[in-house]
Coordinates of C-alpha atoms in Angstrom, one line a residue:
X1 CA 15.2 150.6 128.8
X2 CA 12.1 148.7 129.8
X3 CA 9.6 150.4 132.1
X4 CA 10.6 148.5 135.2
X5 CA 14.1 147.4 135.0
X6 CA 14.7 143.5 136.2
X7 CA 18.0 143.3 138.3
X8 CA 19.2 140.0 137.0
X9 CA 22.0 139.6 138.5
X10 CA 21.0 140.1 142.0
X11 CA 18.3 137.5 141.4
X12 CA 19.9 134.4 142.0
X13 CA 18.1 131.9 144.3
X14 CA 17.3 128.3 144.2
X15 CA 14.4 126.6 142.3
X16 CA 13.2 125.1 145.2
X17 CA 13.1 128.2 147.4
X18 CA 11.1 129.6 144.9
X19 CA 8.7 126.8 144.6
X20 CA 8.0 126.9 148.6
X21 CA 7.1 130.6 148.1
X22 CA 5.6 131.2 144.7
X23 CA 3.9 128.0 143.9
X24 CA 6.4 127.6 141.1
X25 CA 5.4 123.9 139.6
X26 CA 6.1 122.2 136.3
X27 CA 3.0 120.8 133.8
X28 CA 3.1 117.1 132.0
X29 CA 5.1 116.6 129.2
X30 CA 4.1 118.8 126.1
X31 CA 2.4 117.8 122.6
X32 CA 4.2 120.5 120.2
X33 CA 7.1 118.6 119.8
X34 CA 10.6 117.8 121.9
X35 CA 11.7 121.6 120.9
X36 CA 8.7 123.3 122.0
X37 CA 8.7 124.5 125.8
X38 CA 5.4 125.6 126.7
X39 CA 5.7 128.3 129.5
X40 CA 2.4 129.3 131.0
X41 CA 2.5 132.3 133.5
X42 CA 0.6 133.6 135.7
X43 CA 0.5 136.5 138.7
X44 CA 2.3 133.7 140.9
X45 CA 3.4 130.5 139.3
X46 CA 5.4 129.9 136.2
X47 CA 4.4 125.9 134.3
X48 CA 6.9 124.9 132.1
X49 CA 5.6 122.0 130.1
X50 CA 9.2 120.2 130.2
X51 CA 12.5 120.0 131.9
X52 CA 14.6 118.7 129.5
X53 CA 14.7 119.5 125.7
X54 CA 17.2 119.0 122.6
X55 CA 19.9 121.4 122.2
X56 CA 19.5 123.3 119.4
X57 CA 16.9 125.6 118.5
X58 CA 14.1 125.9 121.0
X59 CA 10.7 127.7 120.9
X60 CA 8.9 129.2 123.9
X61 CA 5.3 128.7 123.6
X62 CA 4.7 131.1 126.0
X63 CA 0.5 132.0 127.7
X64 CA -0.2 134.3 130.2
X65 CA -3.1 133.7 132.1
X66 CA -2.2 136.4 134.7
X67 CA -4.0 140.0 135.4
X68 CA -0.4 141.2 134.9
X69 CA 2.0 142.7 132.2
X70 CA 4.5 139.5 132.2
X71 CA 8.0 138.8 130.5
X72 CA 9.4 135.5 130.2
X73 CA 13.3 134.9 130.0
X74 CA 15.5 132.1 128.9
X75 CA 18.8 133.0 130.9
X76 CA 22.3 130.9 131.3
X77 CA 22.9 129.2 135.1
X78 CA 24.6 133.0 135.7
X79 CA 21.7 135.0 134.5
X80 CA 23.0 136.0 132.0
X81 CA 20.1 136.4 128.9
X82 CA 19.7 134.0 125.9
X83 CA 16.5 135.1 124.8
X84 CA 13.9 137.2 126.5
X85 CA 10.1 138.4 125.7
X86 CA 8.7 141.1 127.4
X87 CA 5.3 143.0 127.6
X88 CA 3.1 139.5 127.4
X89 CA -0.3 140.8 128.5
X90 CA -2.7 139.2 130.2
X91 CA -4.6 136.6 128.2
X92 CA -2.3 136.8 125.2
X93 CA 0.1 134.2 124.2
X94 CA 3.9 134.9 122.3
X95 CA 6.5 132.3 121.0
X96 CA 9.9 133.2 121.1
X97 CA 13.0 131.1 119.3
X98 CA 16.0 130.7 121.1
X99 CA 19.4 129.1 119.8
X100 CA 20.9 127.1 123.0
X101 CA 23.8 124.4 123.5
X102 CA 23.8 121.4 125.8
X103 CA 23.8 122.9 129.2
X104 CA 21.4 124.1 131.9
X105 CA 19.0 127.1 131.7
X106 CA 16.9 128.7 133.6
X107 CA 13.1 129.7 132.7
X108 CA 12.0 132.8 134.3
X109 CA 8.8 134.6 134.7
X110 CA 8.2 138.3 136.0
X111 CA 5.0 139.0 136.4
X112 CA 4.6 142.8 136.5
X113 CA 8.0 143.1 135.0
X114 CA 9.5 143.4 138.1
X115 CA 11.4 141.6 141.3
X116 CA 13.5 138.5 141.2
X117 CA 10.4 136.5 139.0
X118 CA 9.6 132.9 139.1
X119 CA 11.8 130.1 137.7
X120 CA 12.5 127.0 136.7
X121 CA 16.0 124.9 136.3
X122 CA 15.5 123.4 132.8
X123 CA 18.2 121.8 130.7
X124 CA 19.5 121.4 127.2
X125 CA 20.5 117.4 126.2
X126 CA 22.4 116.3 123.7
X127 CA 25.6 117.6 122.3
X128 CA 25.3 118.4 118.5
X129 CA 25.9 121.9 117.1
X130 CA 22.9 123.3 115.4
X131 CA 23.3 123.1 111.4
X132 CA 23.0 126.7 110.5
X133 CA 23.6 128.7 107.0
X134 CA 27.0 129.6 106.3
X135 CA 25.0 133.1 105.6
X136 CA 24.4 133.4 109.2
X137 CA 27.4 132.8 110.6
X138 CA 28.8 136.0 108.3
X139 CA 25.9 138.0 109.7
X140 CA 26.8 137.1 113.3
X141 CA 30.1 138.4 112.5
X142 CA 29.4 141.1 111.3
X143 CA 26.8 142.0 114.1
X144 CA 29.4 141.2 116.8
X145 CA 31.5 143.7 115.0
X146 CA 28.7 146.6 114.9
X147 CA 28.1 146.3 118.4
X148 CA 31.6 146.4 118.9
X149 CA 31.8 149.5 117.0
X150 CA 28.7 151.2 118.8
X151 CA 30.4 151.1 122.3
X152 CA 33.6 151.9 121.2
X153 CA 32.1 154.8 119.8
X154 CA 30.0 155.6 122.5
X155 CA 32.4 155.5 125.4
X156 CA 34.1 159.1 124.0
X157 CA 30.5 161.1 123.7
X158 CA 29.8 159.3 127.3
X159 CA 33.2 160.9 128.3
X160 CA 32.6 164.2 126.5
X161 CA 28.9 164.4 128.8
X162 CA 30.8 163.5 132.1
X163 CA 33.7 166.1 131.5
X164 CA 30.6 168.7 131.5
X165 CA 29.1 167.6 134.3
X166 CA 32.4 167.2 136.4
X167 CA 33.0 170.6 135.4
X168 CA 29.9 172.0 136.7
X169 CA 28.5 172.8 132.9
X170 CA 24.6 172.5 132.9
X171 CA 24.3 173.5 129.5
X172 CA 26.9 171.5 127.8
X173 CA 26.1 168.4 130.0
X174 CA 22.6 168.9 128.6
X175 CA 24.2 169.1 124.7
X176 CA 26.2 166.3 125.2
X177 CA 23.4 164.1 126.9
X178 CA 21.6 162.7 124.4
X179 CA 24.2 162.0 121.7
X180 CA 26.0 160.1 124.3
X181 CA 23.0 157.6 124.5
X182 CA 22.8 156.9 120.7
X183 CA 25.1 153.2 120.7
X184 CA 24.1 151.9 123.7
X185 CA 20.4 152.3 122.6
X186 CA 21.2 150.9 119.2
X187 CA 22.5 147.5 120.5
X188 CA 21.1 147.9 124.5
X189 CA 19.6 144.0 124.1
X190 CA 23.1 142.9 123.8
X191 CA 23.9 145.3 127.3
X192 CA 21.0 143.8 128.6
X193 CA 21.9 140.2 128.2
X194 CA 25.0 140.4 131.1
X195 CA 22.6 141.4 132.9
X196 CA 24.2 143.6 135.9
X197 CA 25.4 146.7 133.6
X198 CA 21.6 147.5 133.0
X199 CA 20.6 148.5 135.8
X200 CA 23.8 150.6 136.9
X201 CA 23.6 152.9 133.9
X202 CA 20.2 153.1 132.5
X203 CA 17.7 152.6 134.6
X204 CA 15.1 155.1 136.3
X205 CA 13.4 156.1 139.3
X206 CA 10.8 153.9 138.8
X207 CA 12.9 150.8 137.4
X208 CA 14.5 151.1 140.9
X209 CA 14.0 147.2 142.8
X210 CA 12.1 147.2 145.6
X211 CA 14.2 148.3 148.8
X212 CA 16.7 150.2 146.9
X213 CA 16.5 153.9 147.4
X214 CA 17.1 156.7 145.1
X215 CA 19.4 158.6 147.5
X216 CA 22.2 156.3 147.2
X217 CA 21.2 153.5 144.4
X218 CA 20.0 155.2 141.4
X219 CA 22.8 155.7 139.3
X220 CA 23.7 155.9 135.6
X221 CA 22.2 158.6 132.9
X222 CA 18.5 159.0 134.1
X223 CA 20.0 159.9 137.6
X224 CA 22.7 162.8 136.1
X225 CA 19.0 163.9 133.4
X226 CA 16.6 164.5 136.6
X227 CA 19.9 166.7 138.1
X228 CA 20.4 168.4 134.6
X229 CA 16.6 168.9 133.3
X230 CA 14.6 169.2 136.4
X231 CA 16.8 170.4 139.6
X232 CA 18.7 172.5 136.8
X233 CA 22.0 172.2 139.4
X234 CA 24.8 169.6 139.3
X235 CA 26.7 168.6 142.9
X236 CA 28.9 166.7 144.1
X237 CA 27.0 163.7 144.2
X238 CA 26.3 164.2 140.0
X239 CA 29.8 164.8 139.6
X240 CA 30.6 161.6 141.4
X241 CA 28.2 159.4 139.2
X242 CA 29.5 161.1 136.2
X243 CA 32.8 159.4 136.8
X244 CA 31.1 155.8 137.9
X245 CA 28.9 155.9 134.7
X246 CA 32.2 156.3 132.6
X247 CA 33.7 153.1 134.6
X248 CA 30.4 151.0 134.2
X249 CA 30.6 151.8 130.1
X250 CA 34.2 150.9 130.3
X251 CA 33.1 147.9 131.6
X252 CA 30.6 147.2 129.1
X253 CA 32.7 148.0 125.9
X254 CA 35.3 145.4 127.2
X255 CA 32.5 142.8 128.0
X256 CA 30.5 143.4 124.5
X257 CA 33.2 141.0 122.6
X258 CA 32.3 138.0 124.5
X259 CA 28.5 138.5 124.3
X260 CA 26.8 135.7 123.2
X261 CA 25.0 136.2 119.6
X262 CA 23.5 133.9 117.6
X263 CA 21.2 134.7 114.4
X264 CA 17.8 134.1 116.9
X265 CA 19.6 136.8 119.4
X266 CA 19.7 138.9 116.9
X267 CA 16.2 138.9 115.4
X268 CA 14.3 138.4 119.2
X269 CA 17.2 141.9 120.3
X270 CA 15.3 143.4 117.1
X271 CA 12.1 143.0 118.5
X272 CA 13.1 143.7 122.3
X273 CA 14.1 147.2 120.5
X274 CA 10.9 148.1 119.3
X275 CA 9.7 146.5 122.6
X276 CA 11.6 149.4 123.8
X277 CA 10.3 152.2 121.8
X278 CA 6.7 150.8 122.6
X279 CA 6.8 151.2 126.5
X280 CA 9.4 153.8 127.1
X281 CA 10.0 156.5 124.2
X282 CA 6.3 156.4 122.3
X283 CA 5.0 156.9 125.6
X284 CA 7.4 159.7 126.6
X285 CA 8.2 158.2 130.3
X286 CA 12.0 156.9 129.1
X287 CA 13.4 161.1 128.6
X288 CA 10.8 162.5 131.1
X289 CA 12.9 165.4 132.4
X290 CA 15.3 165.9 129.1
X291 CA 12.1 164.9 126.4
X292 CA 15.0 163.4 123.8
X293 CA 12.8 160.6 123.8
X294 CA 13.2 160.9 119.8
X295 CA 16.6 160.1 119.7
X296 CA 16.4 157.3 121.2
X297 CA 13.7 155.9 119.7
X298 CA 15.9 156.7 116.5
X299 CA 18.9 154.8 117.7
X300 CA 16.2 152.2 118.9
X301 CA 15.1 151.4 115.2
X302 CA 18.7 151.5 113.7
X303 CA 19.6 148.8 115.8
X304 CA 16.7 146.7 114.9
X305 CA 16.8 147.4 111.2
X306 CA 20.8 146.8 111.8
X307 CA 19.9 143.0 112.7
X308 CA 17.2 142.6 110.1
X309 CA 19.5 143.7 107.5
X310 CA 21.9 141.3 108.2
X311 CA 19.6 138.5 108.7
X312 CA 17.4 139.5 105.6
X313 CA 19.5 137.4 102.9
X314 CA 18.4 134.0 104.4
X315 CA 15.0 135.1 106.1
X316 CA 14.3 136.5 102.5
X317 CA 14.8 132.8 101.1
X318 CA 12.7 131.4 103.8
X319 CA 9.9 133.6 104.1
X320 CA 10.2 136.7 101.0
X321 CA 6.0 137.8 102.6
X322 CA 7.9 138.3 105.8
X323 CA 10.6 140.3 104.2
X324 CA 8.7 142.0 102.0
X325 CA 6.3 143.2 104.7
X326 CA 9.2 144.3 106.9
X327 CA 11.2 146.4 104.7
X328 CA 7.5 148.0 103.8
X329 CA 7.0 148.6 108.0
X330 CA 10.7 149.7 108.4
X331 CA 10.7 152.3 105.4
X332 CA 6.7 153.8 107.2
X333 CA 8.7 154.1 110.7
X334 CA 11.9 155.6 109.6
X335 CA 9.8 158.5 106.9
X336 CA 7.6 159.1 109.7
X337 CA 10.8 159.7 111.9
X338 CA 12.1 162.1 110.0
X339 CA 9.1 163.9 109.8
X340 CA 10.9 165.3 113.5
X341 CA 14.4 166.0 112.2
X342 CA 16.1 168.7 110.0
X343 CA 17.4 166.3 107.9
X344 CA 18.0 162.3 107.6
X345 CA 21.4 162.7 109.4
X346 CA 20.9 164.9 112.2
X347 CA 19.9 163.4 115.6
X348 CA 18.6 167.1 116.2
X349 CA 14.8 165.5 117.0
X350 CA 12.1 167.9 118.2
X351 CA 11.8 167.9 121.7
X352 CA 9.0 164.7 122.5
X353 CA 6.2 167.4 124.9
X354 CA 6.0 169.0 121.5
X355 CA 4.5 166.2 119.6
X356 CA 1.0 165.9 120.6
X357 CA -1.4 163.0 121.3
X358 CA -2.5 162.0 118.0
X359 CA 1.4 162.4 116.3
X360 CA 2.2 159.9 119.4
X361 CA -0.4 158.0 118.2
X362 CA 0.5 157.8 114.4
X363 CA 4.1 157.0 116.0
X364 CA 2.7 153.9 118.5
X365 CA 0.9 152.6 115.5
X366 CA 3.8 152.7 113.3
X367 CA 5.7 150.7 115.8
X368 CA 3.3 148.5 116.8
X369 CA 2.4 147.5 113.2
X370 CA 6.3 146.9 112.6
X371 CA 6.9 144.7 115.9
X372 CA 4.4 142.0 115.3
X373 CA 5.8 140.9 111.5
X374 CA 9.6 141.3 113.5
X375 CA 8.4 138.8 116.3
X376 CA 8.3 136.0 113.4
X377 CA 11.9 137.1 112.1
X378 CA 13.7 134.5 115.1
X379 CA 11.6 131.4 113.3
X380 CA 11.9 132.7 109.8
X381 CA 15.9 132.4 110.0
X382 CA 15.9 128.9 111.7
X383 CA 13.2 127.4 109.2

């Protein structure tokens, strides 16, 4: 879960109320070709150098010449996510590659990483399919599947943490925590992309939009950790949110089947993963109360290295450096992992305030030396 948690769903308004109060405004036509949009951001205004592209495969050229963190989203008419990049910082530029159909999009800035962002309506012409390798079509499959699998397996351990808080069980809630948290980090850029089942289950205090208040808004895990780790008490109101977070992951593990996934989903949800581990688990700030920050960070990886895998076969024919360098990056990250584990199949981590600054550090660099080769997966598999 991303530092500040973007409430898609309840960010709906219309292009041209967004102009009037954001200075929202579109550039000239572009010069990198009829599939490159270029998106330049800024603290207040998002440029999109075109309206209309081919459908097909699409790359964001993305600037930011804000003083602000900034992410940039491609999402459907009903906000729900085709592509997404996050953590653009200021004076730094990032292209993401999207698969879309004929249709209309929206382009969406959030400067900060917060609030409703800036958009524009932008649309998709033309109504061929994209010509794609039979290859990745077998490794959508089997992705679909995997995720599949991950909250069908989650939903009991979710269960098996809400009986123990429902029964008043501080200790075993605080056993059962963690594990249940292991699918839905694995494959949370597929959660993500519905947008509105984010924010009800994992999103913390300081993720919250702003009006909403943490008395009666915050719900999901980081709401029953603070009760568990830091007021060491569970109430009526945690048992009560025990039972809605079941419900919400109900709700997802029916939804996850008709996610849509295409091969660029699944390389840009590999690098929104490490994205992930960068801002919230390196940093300690995503487990602040229960420190499990390793496991997730864990789960994090396996769902990146998931995607990769599949995608490898074809990527590997298009660009062997890039594969060659990633499987290198992967195997660093995942020894160095394991460096905080028992064994290489126990999720028993060390607790994250016991690794110091400079092990956080050999982690961050780990990670950040593995996302930068990952962002160029999306374009190797579409080449």
């Amino acid at each position: 879960m991303r530092p500040a948690r973007l409430s898609l769903a309840t960010a709906v308004a219309t292009v041209a109320a967004l102009a009037a109060v954001t200075g929202c405004t579109e550039k000239g036509g572009g010069s990198d070709g009829d599939r490159v949009v270029g998106v330049t951001a800024t603290d207040d205004t998002c440029e999109v150098s075109k309206k209309e592209f081919p459908a097909g495969h699409v790359e964001l050229a993305i600037e930011n010449k804000g003083s602000k963190v900034t992410e940039v989203y491609l999402l459907f008419p009903d906000d729900r996510v085709v592509t997404e990049r996050e953590n653009i910082g200021p004076g730094t530029k990032q292209r993401v590659t999207a698969e879309v159909k004929a249709g209309d999009y929206r382009i969406a800035c959030k400067p900060g990483m917060r609030g409703k962002g800036i958009r524009q309506d932008v649309k998709a012409t033309g109504g061929k399919t994209v010509a794609r390798d039979p290859k990745l079509d077998g490794a959508v499959a089997a992705y679909r599947a995997y995720v599949q699998a991950q909250a069908d397996e989650t939903l009991p351990k979710a269960q098996a943490f809400a009986k123990a808080v429902e029964a008043g069980d501080v200790e075993a809630a605080r056993k059962a925590y963690a594990p249940s948290r292991i699918g839905w980090e694995r494959t949370e850029p597929v959660a993500e992309s519905f947008g509105d089942i984010d924010p009800k289950v994992d999103v913390r205090e300081d993720g919250l939009e702003d009006g909403q208040d943490p008395a009666t808004d915050w719900t999901g895990w980081h709401r029953l950790e603070k009760a568990l780790w830091q007021d060491g008490k569970i109430g009526g109101r945690e048992k009560e949110l025990a039972g809605r977070l079941i419900t919400d992951l109900e709700d997802w593990r029916k939804r996850v089947g008709s996610a849509e996934i295409t091969p660029t989903s699944m390389a840009n949800g590999a690098k929104e993963l490490l994205d992930e581990v960068a801002t919230g688990k390196v940093t300690g700030e995503e487990e602040r109360y229960s420190h499990t920050d390793l496991v997730d960070f864990k789960a994090n990886v396996e769902g990146a290295e998931k995607s990769y895998a599949l995608l490898k076969p074809v990527a590997g024919q298009n660009d062997p450096a890039l594969v060659k360098d990633l499987d290198k990056r992967f195997a660093a990250l995942n020894t160095l992992l394991d460096q905080y584990r028992p064994d290489a199949t126990s999720y028993d981590f060390t607790s994250y305030d016991k690794v110091g600054k400079a092990n956080r550090k050999e982690l961050s660099d780990a990670v950040n030396a593995l996302a930068e080769p990952l962002s160029r997966l999306a374009a190797a598999v579409v080449k």
